[in-house]
PDB file of C-alpha atoms in Angstrom:
ATOM      1  CA  MET R 525       0.000   0.000   0.000  1.00  0.00           C
ATOM      2  CA  LYS R 526       2.830   2.425   0.878  1.00  0.00           C
ATOM      3  CA  GLN R 527       4.515   1.722  -2.457  1.00  0.00           C
ATOM      4  CA  LYS R 528       1.295   2.436  -4.389  1.00  0.00           C
ATOM      5  CA  THR R 529       0.761   5.677  -2.478  1.00  0.00           C
ATOM      6  CA  ALA R 530       4.388   6.701  -3.004  1.00  0.00           C
ATOM      7  CA  ASN R 531       4.168   5.896  -6.709  1.00  0.00           C
ATOM      8  CA  PHE R 532       0.971   7.948  -7.057  1.00  0.00           C
ATOM      9  CA  ILE R 533       2.506  10.959  -5.271  1.00  0.00           C
ATOM     10  CA  SER R 534       5.742  10.673  -7.251  1.00  0.00           C
ATOM     11  CA  THR R 535       3.854  10.531 -10.549  1.00  0.00           C
ATOM     12  CA  LEU R 536       1.516  13.385  -9.616  1.00  0.00           C
ATOM     13  CA  GLY R 537       4.485  15.554  -8.582  1.00  0.00           C
ATOM     14  CA  HIS R 538       6.710  14.718 -11.543  1.00  0.00           C
ATOM     15  CA  PRO R 539       8.204  17.996 -12.855  1.00  0.00           C
ATOM     16  CA  LEU R 540       7.412  16.867 -16.403  1.00  0.00           C
ATOM     17  CA  PHE R 541       3.748  17.173 -15.381  1.00  0.00           C
ATOM     18  CA  THR R 542       3.693  19.969 -12.785  1.00  0.00           C
ATOM     19  CA  ILE R 543       5.791  22.540 -14.625  1.00  0.00           C
ATOM     20  CA  PRO R 544       4.083  22.371 -18.054  1.00  0.00           C
ATOM     21  CA  ALA R 545       0.687  22.428 -16.301  1.00  0.00           C
ATOM     22  CA  PHE R 546       1.722  25.546 -14.369  1.00  0.00           C
ATOM     23  CA  VAL R 547       3.084  27.239 -17.490  1.00  0.00           C
ATOM     24  CA  ALA R 548      -0.124  26.661 -19.441  1.00  0.00           C
ATOM     25  CA  ILE R 549      -2.434  27.685 -16.593  1.00  0.00           C
ATOM     26  CA  ALA R 550      -0.414  30.769 -15.627  1.00  0.00           C
ATOM     27  CA  MET R 551       0.014  31.977 -19.192  1.00  0.00           C
ATOM     28  CA  PHE R 552      -3.614  31.592 -20.244  1.00  0.00           C
ATOM     29  CA  ALA R 553      -4.863  33.090 -16.969  1.00  0.00           C
ATOM     30  CA  ASN R 554      -2.618  36.164 -17.134  1.00  0.00           C
ATOM     31  CA  GLU R 555      -1.839  36.903 -20.796  1.00  0.00           C
ATOM     32  CA  ASP R 556      -3.851  37.432 -23.950  1.00  0.00           C
ATOM     33  CA  PHE R 557      -4.432  34.323 -26.043  1.00  0.00           C
ATOM     34  CA  LYS R 558      -1.764  35.077 -28.664  1.00  0.00           C
ATOM     35  CA  LYS R 559       1.003  35.762 -26.138  1.00  0.00           C
ATOM     36  CA  ALA R 560      -0.072  32.858 -23.904  1.00  0.00           C
ATOM     37  CA  SER R 561      -0.004  30.501 -26.886  1.00  0.00           C
ATOM     38  CA  PHE R 562       3.445  31.689 -27.959  1.00  0.00           C
ATOM     39  CA  ILE R 563       5.005  31.361 -24.504  1.00  0.00           C
ATOM     40  CA  THR R 564       3.335  28.029 -23.722  1.00  0.00           C
ATOM     41  CA  CYS R 565       4.375  26.528 -27.060  1.00  0.00           C
ATOM     42  CA  LEU R 566       7.898  27.921 -26.679  1.00  0.00           C
ATOM     43  CA  ILE R 567       8.482  26.519 -23.200  1.00  0.00           C
ATOM     44  CA  ILE R 568       6.649  23.215 -23.561  1.00  0.00           C
ATOM     45  CA  GLY R 569       7.594  22.630 -27.200  1.00  0.00           C
ATOM     46  CA  CYS R 570      11.263  23.559 -26.905  1.00  0.00           C
ATOM     47  CA  ILE R 571      12.039  22.135 -23.467  1.00  0.00           C
ATOM     48  CA  PHE R 572       9.560  19.489 -22.380  1.00  0.00           C
ATOM     49  CA  VAL R 573       8.716  17.787 -25.672  1.00  0.00           C
ATOM     50  CA  PRO R 574      12.379  17.099 -26.587  1.00  0.00           C
ATOM     51  CA  LEU R 575      13.130  16.023 -23.020  1.00  0.00           C
ATOM     52  CA  ILE R 576      10.174  13.630 -22.816  1.00  0.00           C
ATOM     53  CA  LEU R 577      11.033  12.148 -26.216  1.00  0.00           C
ATOM     54  CA  ARG R 578      14.649  11.624 -25.172  1.00  0.00           C
ATOM     55  CA  LEU R 579      13.634  10.028 -21.864  1.00  0.00           C
ATOM     56  CA  PHE R 580      11.154   7.753 -23.612  1.00  0.00           C
ATOM     57  CA  ILE R 581      13.599   6.644 -26.329  1.00  0.00           C
ATOM     58  CA  LYS R 582      16.593   6.192 -24.003  1.00  0.00           C
ATOM     59  CA  SER R 583      14.610   4.292 -21.367  1.00  0.00           C
ATOM     60  CA  LYS R 584      12.973   2.141 -24.074  1.00  0.00           C
ATOM     61  CA  ASN R 585      16.303   1.176 -25.671  1.00  0.00           C
ATOM     62  CA  GLY R 586      17.947   0.534 -22.285  1.00  0.00           C
ATOM     63  CA  THR R 587      20.396   3.457 -22.293  1.00  0.00           C
ATOM     64  CA  TYR R 588      18.619   4.769 -19.184  1.00  0.00           C
ATOM     65  CA  THR R 589      17.634   2.326 -16.483  1.00  0.00           C
ATOM     66  CA  ASN R 590      14.282   4.108 -16.044  1.00  0.00           C
ATOM     67  CA  PHE R 591      12.282   7.157 -17.154  1.00  0.00           C
ATOM     68  CA  ASP R 592      13.376   9.121 -14.045  1.00  0.00           C
ATOM     69  CA  VAL R 593      17.040   8.508 -14.911  1.00  0.00           C
ATOM     70  CA  SER R 594      17.775   7.423 -11.360  1.00  0.00           C
ATOM     71  CA  ASN R 595      21.385   6.549 -12.157  1.00  0.00           C
ATOM     72  CA  ARG R 596      23.643   9.521 -11.299  1.00  0.00           C
ATOM     73  CA  ILE R 597      26.050   8.879 -14.195  1.00  0.00           C
ATOM     74  CA  GLN R 598      23.195   8.583 -16.717  1.00  0.00           C
ATOM     75  CA  ARG R 599      21.580  11.708 -15.276  1.00  0.00           C
ATOM     76  CA  LYS R 600      24.577  13.821 -16.349  1.00  0.00           C
ATOM     77  CA  THR R 601      23.613  13.276 -20.000  1.00  0.00           C
ATOM     78  CA  ILE R 602      20.117  14.631 -19.319  1.00  0.00           C
ATOM     79  CA  PHE R 603      21.562  17.854 -17.937  1.00  0.00           C
ATOM     80  CA  ILE R 604      23.907  18.228 -20.881  1.00  0.00           C
ATOM     81  CA  PHE R 605      20.993  17.603 -23.256  1.00  0.00           C
ATOM     82  CA  ILE R 606      18.491  20.014 -21.692  1.00  0.00           C
ATOM     83  CA  ILE R 607      20.666  22.972 -20.655  1.00  0.00           C
ATOM     84  CA  PRO R 608      21.099  24.315 -24.217  1.00  0.00           C
ATOM     85  CA  PHE R 609      17.309  24.240 -24.676  1.00  0.00           C
ATOM     86  CA  LEU R 610      16.830  26.150 -21.412  1.00  0.00           C
ATOM     87  CA  ILE R 611      19.387  28.757 -22.471  1.00  0.00           C
ATOM     88  CA  ILE R 612      17.779  29.193 -25.895  1.00  0.00           C
ATOM     89  CA  VAL R 613      14.268  29.588 -24.455  1.00  0.00           C
ATOM     90  CA  THR R 614      15.538  32.048 -21.841  1.00  0.00           C
ATOM     91  CA  PHE R 615      17.293  34.049 -24.565  1.00  0.00           C
ATOM     92  CA  VAL R 616      14.152  34.097 -26.744  1.00  0.00           C
ATOM     93  CA  LEU R 617      12.006  35.298 -23.816  1.00  0.00           C
ATOM     94  CA  PHE R 618      14.415  38.151 -23.074  1.00  0.00           C
ATOM     95  CA  ARG R 619      14.924  38.958 -26.774  1.00  0.00           C
ATOM     96  CA  THR R 620      11.185  39.136 -27.480  1.00  0.00           C
ATOM     97  CA  GLN R 621      10.781  41.354 -24.406  1.00  0.00           C
ATOM     98  CA  GLN R 622       8.340  39.136 -22.568  1.00  0.00           C
ATOM     99  CA  ASN R 623       7.150  39.938 -19.047  1.00  0.00           C
ATOM    100  CA  HIS R 624      10.149  40.695 -16.809  1.00  0.00           C
ATOM    101  CA  ASP R 625       9.033  38.244 -14.081  1.00  0.00           C
ATOM    102  CA  LEU R 626       8.682  35.470 -16.649  1.00  0.00           C
ATOM    103  CA  CYS R 627      12.163  36.134 -18.045  1.00  0.00           C
ATOM    104  CA  ILE R 628      13.721  36.178 -14.573  1.00  0.00           C
ATOM    105  CA  SER R 629      11.830  33.002 -13.588  1.00  0.00           C
ATOM    106  CA  MET R 630      13.136  31.208 -16.673  1.00  0.00           C
ATOM    107  CA  LEU R 631      16.672  32.464 -16.044  1.00  0.00           C
ATOM    108  CA  PHE R 632      16.623  31.155 -12.469  1.00  0.00           C
ATOM    109  CA  ALA R 633      15.121  27.829 -13.577  1.00  0.00           C
ATOM    110  CA  THR R 634      18.106  27.507 -15.912  1.00  0.00           C
ATOM    111  CA  ILE R 635      20.474  28.369 -13.059  1.00  0.00           C
ATOM    112  CA  LEU R 636      18.759  25.741 -10.883  1.00  0.00           C
ATOM    113  CA  VAL R 637      19.404  23.075 -13.516  1.00  0.00           C
ATOM    114  CA  LEU R 638      23.035  24.224 -13.968  1.00  0.00           C
ATOM    115  CA  ILE R 639      23.617  23.997 -10.209  1.00  0.00           C
ATOM    116  CA  SER R 640      21.974  20.575 -10.179  1.00  0.00           C
ATOM    117  CA  LEU R 641      24.418  19.462 -12.876  1.00  0.00           C
ATOM    118  CA  VAL R 642      27.378  20.534 -10.727  1.00  0.00           C
ATOM    119  CA  VAL R 643      25.903  18.972  -7.575  1.00  0.00           C
ATOM    120  CA  ASN R 644      25.260  15.772  -9.570  1.00  0.00           C
ATOM    121  CA  LEU R 645      29.028  15.289  -9.784  1.00  0.00           C
ATOM    122  CA  PHE R 646      28.913  14.508  -6.051  1.00  0.00           C
ATOM    123  CA  ILE R 647      25.345  13.523  -5.178  1.00  0.00           C
ATOM    124  CA  LYS R 648      22.172  12.781  -7.145  1.00  0.00           C
ATOM    125  CA  SER R 649      19.972  15.544  -5.770  1.00  0.00           C
ATOM    126  CA  SER R 650      16.226  15.141  -6.203  1.00  0.00           C
ATOM    127  CA  LEU R 651      14.983  17.157  -9.163  1.00  0.00           C
ATOM    128  CA  HIS R 652      11.416  16.280  -8.195  1.00  0.00           C
ATOM    129  CA  VAL R 653      11.974  18.157  -4.936  1.00  0.00           C
ATOM    130  CA  SER R 654      14.122  21.061  -6.159  1.00  0.00           C
ATOM    131  CA  LEU R 655      11.925  21.886  -9.157  1.00  0.00           C
ATOM    132  CA  ASN R 656       8.674  21.603  -7.204  1.00  0.00           C
ATOM    133  CA  ILE R 657       9.963  23.827  -4.401  1.00  0.00           C
ATOM    134  CA  TYR R 658      10.958  26.371  -7.039  1.00  0.00           C
ATOM    135  CA  LEU R 659       7.557  25.974  -8.693  1.00  0.00           C
ATOM    136  CA  SER R 660       5.758  26.442  -5.353  1.00  0.00           C
ATOM    137  CA  PHE R 661       7.440  29.834  -4.935  1.00  0.00           C
ATOM    138  CA  LEU R 662       6.355  30.845  -8.443  1.00  0.00           C
ATOM    139  CA  VAL R 663       2.801  29.738  -7.662  1.00  0.00           C
ATOM    140  CA  MET R 664       2.861  31.767  -4.413  1.00  0.00           C
ATOM    141  CA  THR R 665       3.249  34.947  -6.470  1.00  0.00           C
ATOM    142  CA  LEU R 666      -0.064  34.172  -8.160  1.00  0.00           C
ATOM    143  CA  ASN R 667      -1.937  32.425  -5.347  1.00  0.00           C
ATOM    144  CA  LEU R 668      -0.365  32.244  -1.888  1.00  0.00           C
ATOM    145  CA  LYS R 669      -2.585  29.418  -0.565  1.00  0.00           C
ATOM    146  CA  ILE R 670      -2.043  27.128  -3.570  1.00  0.00           C
ATOM    147  CA  GLY R 671       1.689  27.884  -3.494  1.00  0.00           C
ATOM    148  CA  ILE R 672       1.900  26.933   0.186  1.00  0.00           C
ATOM    149  CA  LEU R 673      -0.053  23.718  -0.507  1.00  0.00           C
ATOM    150  CA  LEU R 674       2.368  22.840  -3.314  1.00  0.00           C
ATOM    151  CA  PHE R 675       5.312  23.564  -1.005  1.00  0.00           C
ATOM    152  CA  LEU R 676       3.837  21.247   1.641  1.00  0.00           C
ATOM    153  CA  PHE R 677       3.060  18.632  -1.017  1.00  0.00           C
ATOM    154  CA  THR R 678       6.751  18.682  -1.936  1.00  0.00           C
ATOM    155  CA  GLY R 679       7.466  17.225   1.506  1.00  0.00           C
ATOM    156  CA  LEU R 680       5.262  14.249   0.617  1.00  0.00           C
ATOM    157  CA  LEU R 681       6.965  14.101  -2.761  1.00  0.00           C
ATOM    158  CA  GLY R 682      10.345  13.833  -1.037  1.00  0.00           C
ATOM    159  CA  TRP R 683       9.004  10.999   1.114  1.00  0.00           C
ATOM    160  CA  SER R 684       7.715   9.212  -2.004  1.00  0.00           C
ATOM    161  CA  ARG R 685      11.104   9.400  -3.714  1.00  0.00           C
ATOM    162  CA  ILE R 686      12.755   7.820  -0.659  1.00  0.00           C
ATOM    163  CA  GLU R 687      10.014   5.192  -0.302  1.00  0.00           C
ATOM    164  CA  LEU R 688      10.403   4.190  -3.963  1.00  0.00           C
ATOM    165  CA  GLY R 689      14.168   3.869  -3.542  1.00  0.00           C
ATOM    166  CA  ARG R 690      14.868   6.567  -6.136  1.00  0.00           C
ATOM    167  CA  HIS R 691      16.644   8.827  -3.620  1.00  0.00           C
ATOM    168  CA  THR R 692      18.157   8.776  -0.162  1.00  0.00           C
ATOM    169  CA  LEU R 693      17.207  11.295   2.524  1.00  0.00           C
ATOM    170  CA  LYS R 694      20.479  13.116   1.815  1.00  0.00           C
ATOM    171  CA  GLU R 695      19.603  13.411  -1.904  1.00  0.00           C
ATOM    172  CA  VAL R 696      16.096  14.693  -1.140  1.00  0.00           C
ATOM    173  CA  LEU R 697      17.509  17.256   1.280  1.00  0.00           C
ATOM    174  CA  ALA R 698      20.082  18.326  -1.326  1.00  0.00           C
ATOM    175  CA  GLY R 699      17.261  18.888  -3.819  1.00  0.00           C
ATOM    176  CA  GLY R 700      15.357  20.852  -1.189  1.00  0.00           C
ATOM    177  CA  VAL R 701      18.337  23.081  -0.440  1.00  0.00           C
ATOM    178  CA  ILE R 702      18.893  23.785  -4.156  1.00  0.00           C
ATOM    179  CA  GLY R 703      15.220  24.585  -4.811  1.00  0.00           C
ATOM    180  CA  LEU R 704      14.834  26.742  -1.719  1.00  0.00           C
ATOM    181  CA  SER R 705      18.117  28.617  -2.247  1.00  0.00           C
ATOM    182  CA  ILE R 706      17.406  29.456  -5.885  1.00  0.00           C
ATOM    183  CA  SER R 707      13.846  30.533  -5.012  1.00  0.00           C
ATOM    184  CA  LEU R 708      14.969  32.823  -2.201  1.00  0.00           C
ATOM    185  CA  ILE R 709      17.776  34.372  -4.273  1.00  0.00           C
ATOM    186  CA  MET R 710      15.372  34.991  -7.149  1.00  0.00           C
ATOM    187  CA  PHE R 711      12.849  36.675  -4.866  1.00  0.00           C
ATOM    188  CA  TYR R 712      15.535  38.764  -3.187  1.00  0.00           C
ATOM    189  CA  ILE R 713      16.712  40.027  -6.574  1.00  0.00           C
ATOM    190  CA  GLU R 714      13.144  40.671  -7.742  1.00  0.00           C
ATOM    191  CA  VAL R 715      12.228  42.637  -4.609  1.00  0.00           C
ATOM    192  CA  TYR R 716      15.432  44.453  -3.707  1.00  0.00           C
ATOM    193  CA  LEU R 717      17.299  44.997  -6.976  1.00  0.00           C
TER     194      LEU R 717
END
């Protein structure tokens, strides 16, 4: 029963689900249809679609042991694959003069992934946890209560990753520290600079 619950929570909180859902909802709730469509297609189409395809193909052909890329050595290739896409999308958002908060959020998401790549040389930090903590702070800017609920849910998500054997407590905590640090730095810069 615990394994089923952990698997459900882990799947529900997978960043490949939570982040695209947030992008689409936030864009269509706060921007006109044309701009929302452009930004949603840019972020989902240029980051998440290639990443999902790569994960599917590499896990299907056995290059990755599983879709989550739980092996630390294999995970390095995911970072190297996705970082150029993140940089390109961030550049396009700045270049097309999109909303300042959106541009800064994308820049700090890219920084989060770059830091995770460096940390991955030593420990396989939980991306489920770091990305969902970061996402919860972004949600808080739009709806404080939902953002706090997502932040609290990330605690359950961390438990699920440990329960499923995908991460140790140390790896979950490392992901939490990365997500929280990047979120707080981003908000400090947004508010005080």
